CSV table of C-alpha atoms in Angstrom, one decimal:
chain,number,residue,atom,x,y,z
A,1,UNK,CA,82.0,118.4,104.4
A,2,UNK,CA,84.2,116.0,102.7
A,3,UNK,CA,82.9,113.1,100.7
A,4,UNK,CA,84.7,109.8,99.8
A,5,UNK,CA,82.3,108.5,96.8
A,6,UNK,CA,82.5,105.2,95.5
A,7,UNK,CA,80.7,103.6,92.4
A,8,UNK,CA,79.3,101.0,92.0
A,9,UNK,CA,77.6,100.6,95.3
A,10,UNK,CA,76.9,96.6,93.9
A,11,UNK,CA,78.4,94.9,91.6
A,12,UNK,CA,77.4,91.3,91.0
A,13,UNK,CA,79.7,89.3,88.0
A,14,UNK,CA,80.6,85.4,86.8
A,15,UNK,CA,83.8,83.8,88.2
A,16,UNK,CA,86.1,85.0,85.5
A,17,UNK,CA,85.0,88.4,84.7
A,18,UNK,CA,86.7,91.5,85.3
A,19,UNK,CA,85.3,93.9,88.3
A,20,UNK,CA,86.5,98.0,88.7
A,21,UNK,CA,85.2,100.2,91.7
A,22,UNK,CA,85.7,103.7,91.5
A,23,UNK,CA,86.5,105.9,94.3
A,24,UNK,CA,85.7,110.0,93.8
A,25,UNK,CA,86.7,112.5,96.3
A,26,UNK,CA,85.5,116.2,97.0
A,27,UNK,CA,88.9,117.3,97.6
A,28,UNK,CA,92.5,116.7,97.0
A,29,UNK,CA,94.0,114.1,99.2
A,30,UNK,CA,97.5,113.3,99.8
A,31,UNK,CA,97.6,109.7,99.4
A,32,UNK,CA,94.7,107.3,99.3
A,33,UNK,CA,94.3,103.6,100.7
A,34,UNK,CA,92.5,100.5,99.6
A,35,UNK,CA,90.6,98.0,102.3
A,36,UNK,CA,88.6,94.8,101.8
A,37,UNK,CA,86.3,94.0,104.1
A,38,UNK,CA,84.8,90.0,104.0
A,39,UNK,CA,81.3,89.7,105.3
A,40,UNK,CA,81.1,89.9,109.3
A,41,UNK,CA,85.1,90.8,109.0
A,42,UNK,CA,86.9,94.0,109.7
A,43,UNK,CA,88.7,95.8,106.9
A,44,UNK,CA,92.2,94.8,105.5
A,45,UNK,CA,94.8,96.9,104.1
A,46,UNK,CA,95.5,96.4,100.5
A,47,UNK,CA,97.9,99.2,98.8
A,48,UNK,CA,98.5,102.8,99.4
A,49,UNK,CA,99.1,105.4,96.8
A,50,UNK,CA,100.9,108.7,97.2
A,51,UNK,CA,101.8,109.6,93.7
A,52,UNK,CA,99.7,111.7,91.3
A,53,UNK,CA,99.1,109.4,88.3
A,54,UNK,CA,100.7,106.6,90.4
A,55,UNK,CA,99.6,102.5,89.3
A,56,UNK,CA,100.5,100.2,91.9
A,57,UNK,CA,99.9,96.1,90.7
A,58,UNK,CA,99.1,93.0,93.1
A,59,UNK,CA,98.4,89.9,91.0
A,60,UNK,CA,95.4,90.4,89.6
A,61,UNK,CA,94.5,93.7,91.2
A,62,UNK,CA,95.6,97.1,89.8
A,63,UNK,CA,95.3,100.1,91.8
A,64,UNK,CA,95.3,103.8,90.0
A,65,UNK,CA,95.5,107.1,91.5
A,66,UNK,CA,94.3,110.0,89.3
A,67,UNK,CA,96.8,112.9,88.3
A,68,UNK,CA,94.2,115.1,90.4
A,69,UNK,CA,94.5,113.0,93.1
A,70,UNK,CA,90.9,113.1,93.6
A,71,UNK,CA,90.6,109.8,91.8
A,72,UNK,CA,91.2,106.4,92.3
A,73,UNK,CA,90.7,102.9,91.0
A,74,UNK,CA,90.6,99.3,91.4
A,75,UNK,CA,90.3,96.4,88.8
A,76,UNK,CA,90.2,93.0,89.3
A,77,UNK,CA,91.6,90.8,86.4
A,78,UNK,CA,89.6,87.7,86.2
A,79,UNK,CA,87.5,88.0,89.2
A,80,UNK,CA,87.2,84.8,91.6
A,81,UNK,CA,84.9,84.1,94.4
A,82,UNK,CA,87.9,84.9,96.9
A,83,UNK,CA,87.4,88.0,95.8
A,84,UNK,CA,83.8,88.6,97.1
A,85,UNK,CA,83.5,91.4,99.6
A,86,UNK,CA,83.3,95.2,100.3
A,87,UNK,CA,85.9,97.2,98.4
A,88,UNK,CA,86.4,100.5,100.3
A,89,UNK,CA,88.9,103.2,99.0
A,90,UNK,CA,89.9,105.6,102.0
A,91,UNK,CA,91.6,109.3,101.4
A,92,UNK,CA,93.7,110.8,103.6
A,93,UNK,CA,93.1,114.5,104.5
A,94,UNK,CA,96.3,115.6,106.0
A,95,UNK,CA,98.2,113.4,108.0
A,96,UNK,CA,96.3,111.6,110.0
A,97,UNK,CA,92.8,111.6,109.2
A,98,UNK,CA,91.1,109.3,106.8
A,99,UNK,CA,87.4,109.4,105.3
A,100,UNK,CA,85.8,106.0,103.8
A,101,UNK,CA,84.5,106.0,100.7
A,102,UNK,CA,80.9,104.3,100.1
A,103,UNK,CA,82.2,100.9,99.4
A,104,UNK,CA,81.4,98.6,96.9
A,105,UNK,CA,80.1,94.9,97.5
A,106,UNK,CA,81.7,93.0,95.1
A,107,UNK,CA,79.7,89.2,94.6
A,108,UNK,CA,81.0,86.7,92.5
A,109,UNK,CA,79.4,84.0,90.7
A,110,UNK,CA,80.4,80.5,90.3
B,1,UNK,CA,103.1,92.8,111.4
B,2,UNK,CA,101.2,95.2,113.7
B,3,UNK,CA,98.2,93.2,115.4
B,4,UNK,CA,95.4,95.0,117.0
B,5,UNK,CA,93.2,93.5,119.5
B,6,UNK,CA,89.3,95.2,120.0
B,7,UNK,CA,87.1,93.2,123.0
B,8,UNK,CA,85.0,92.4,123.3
B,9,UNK,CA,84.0,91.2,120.0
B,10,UNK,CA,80.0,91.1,121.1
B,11,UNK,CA,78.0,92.8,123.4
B,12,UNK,CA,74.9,92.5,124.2
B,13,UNK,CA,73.1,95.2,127.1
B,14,UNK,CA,69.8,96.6,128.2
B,15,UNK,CA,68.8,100.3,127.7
B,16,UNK,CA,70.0,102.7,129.9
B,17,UNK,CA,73.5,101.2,130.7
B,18,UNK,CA,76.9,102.1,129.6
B,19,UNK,CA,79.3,99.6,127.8
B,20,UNK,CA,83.1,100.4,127.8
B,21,UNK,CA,84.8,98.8,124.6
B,22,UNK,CA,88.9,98.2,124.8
B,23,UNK,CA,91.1,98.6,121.5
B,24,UNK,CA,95.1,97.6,122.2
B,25,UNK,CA,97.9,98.0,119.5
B,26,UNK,CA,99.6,94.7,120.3
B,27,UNK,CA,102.9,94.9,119.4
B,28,UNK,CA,103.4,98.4,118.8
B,29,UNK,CA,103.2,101.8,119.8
B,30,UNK,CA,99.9,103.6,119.2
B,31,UNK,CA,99.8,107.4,119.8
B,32,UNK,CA,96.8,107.9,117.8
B,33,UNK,CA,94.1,105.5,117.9
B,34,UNK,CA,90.8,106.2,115.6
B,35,UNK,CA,87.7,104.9,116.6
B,36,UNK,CA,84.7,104.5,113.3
B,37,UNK,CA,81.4,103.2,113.6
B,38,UNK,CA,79.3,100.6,110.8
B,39,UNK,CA,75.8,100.6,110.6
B,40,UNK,CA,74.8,97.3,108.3
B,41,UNK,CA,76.2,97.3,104.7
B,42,UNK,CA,77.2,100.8,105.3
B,43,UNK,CA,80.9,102.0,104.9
B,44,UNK,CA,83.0,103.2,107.9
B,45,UNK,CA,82.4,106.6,109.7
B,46,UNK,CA,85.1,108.2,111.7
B,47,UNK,CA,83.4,108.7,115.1
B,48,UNK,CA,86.8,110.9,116.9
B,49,UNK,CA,90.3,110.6,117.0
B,50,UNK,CA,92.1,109.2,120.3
B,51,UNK,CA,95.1,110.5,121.1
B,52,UNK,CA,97.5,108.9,123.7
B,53,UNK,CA,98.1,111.7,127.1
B,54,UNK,CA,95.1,114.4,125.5
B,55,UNK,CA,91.7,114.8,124.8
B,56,UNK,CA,90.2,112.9,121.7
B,57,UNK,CA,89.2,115.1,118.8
B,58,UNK,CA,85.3,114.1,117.8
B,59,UNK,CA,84.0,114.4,114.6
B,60,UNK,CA,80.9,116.7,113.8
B,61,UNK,CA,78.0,115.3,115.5
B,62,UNK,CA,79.3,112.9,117.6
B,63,UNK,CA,78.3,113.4,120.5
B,64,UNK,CA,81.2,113.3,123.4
B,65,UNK,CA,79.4,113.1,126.8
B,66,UNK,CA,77.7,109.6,124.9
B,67,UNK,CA,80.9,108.2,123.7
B,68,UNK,CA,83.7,108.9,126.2
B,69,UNK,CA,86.9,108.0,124.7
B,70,UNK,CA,90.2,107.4,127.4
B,71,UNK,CA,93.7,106.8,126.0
B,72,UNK,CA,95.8,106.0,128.7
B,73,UNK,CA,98.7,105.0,127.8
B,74,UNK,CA,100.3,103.9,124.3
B,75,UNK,CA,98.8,100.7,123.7
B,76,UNK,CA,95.5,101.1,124.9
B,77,UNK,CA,92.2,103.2,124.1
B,78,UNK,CA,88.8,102.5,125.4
B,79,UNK,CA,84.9,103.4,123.9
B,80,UNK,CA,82.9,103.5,126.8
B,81,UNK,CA,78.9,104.3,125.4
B,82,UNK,CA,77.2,105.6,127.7
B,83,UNK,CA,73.4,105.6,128.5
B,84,UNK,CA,72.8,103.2,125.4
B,85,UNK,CA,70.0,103.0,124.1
B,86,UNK,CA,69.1,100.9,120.9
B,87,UNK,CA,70.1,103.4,118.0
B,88,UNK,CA,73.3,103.0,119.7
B,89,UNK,CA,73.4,99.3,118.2
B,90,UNK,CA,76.0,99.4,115.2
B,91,UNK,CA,79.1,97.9,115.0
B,92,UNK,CA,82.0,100.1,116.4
B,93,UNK,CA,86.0,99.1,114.9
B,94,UNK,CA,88.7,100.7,116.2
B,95,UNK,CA,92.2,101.2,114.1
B,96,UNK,CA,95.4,102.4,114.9
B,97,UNK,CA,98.4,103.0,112.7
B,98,UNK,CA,101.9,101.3,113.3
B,99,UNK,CA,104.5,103.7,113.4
B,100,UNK,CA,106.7,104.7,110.4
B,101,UNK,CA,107.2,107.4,108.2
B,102,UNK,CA,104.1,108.9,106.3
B,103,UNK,CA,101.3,107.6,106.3
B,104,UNK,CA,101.5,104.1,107.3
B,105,UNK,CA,98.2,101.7,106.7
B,106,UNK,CA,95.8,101.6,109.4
B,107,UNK,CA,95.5,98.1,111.6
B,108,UNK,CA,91.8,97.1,112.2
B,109,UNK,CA,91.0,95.6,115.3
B,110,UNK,CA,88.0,92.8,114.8
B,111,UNK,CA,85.2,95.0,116.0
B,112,UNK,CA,82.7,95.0,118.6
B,113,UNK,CA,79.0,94.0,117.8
B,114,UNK,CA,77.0,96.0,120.4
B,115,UNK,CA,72.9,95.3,120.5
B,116,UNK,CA,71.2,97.4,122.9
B,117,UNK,CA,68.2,95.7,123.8
């Protein structure tokens, strides 16, 4: 079936480093979505992408879809402990239908 | 923005009885309501697809008779697991998209804790 994968599954770094999570799909999607999700919270939207090759900036976060569109990213500039959390990526097959990536638990370090 | 509401939030029940779990889009329109289930530091699986008027489309091994999903009217799907038993414990998010054109973000309700005890 399809696969949303995500890498890494942990990442741990010091206030003030940069952080990227990677999100690999099986297939071609037609636009892919970005979520945080704080401990014992439920997921918030961040950014959508549609565009092959498409780059999409929010302060310190950039957000990359890959030409393929089977690709994604998201780097954090400069990371701090607001930022702690589970980064999931989530591709959209078709119209309606999205599959979750792995996540990645992002912890910062004071 | 679009505000969806998920109760209860916690839900605690013995073996053997069935739990009904309500998702409403607030302050929109919801004809398709999507229902995913979280097992600890796990990332979200898509459990079916509730769509307002018809039958809700389940995902591969999910089974329906256990989860029996109802969307009655726009605003309002319900979960109702049935016969739990304590490998039903997870935590069970419903989302729903706001309408617009393409494909709008989805709106998380809070989530419903369920323990089966």
């Amino acid at each position: 079936g399809q696969q949303v994968m995500q890498i890494p599954q942990y990442q741990h770094v010091q206030e003030g480093e940069d952080f990227t999570t990677y999100c690999n799909s099986s297939t071609t999607l037609s636009n892919i979505q970005w979520y945080k999700q704080r401990p014992g919270g439920h997921p918030v939207f961040l950014i959508q992408l549609v565009k092959s090759g498409e780059v999409k900036k929010q302060k310190r976060l950039t957000f990359q879809f890959g030409e393929a569109k089977k690709n994604s990213s998201l780097h954090i500039t400069a990371t701090q402990t607001t930022d702690v959390g589970t980064y999931f990526c989530a591709g959209a097959l078709g119209t309606y239908k999205y599959i979750f990536g792995t996540g990645t638990r992002l912890k910062v370090l004071a | 923005g679009a505000v969806v509401s998920q109760h209860p939030s916690r839900v605690i029940c013995k073996s053997g009885t069935s739990v009904k779990i309500e998702c409403r889009s607030l302050d929109f329109q919801a004809t398709t309501m999507f229902w995913y289930r979280q097992f600890p530091k796990q990332s979200l699986m898509l459990m079916a697809t509730s769509n307002e008027g018809s039958k809700a489309t389940y995902e591969q091994g999910v089974e329906k008779d256990k989860f029996l999903i109802n969307h009655a009217s726009l605003t309002l799907s319900t979960l109702t697991v049935t016969s739990a038993h304590p490998e039903d414990s997870s935590f069970y998010i419903c989302s729903a998209r706001a309408p617009g054109t393409g494909n709008s973000p989805l709106h998380f309700g809070n989530g419903t804790r369920l323990t089966v005890t």
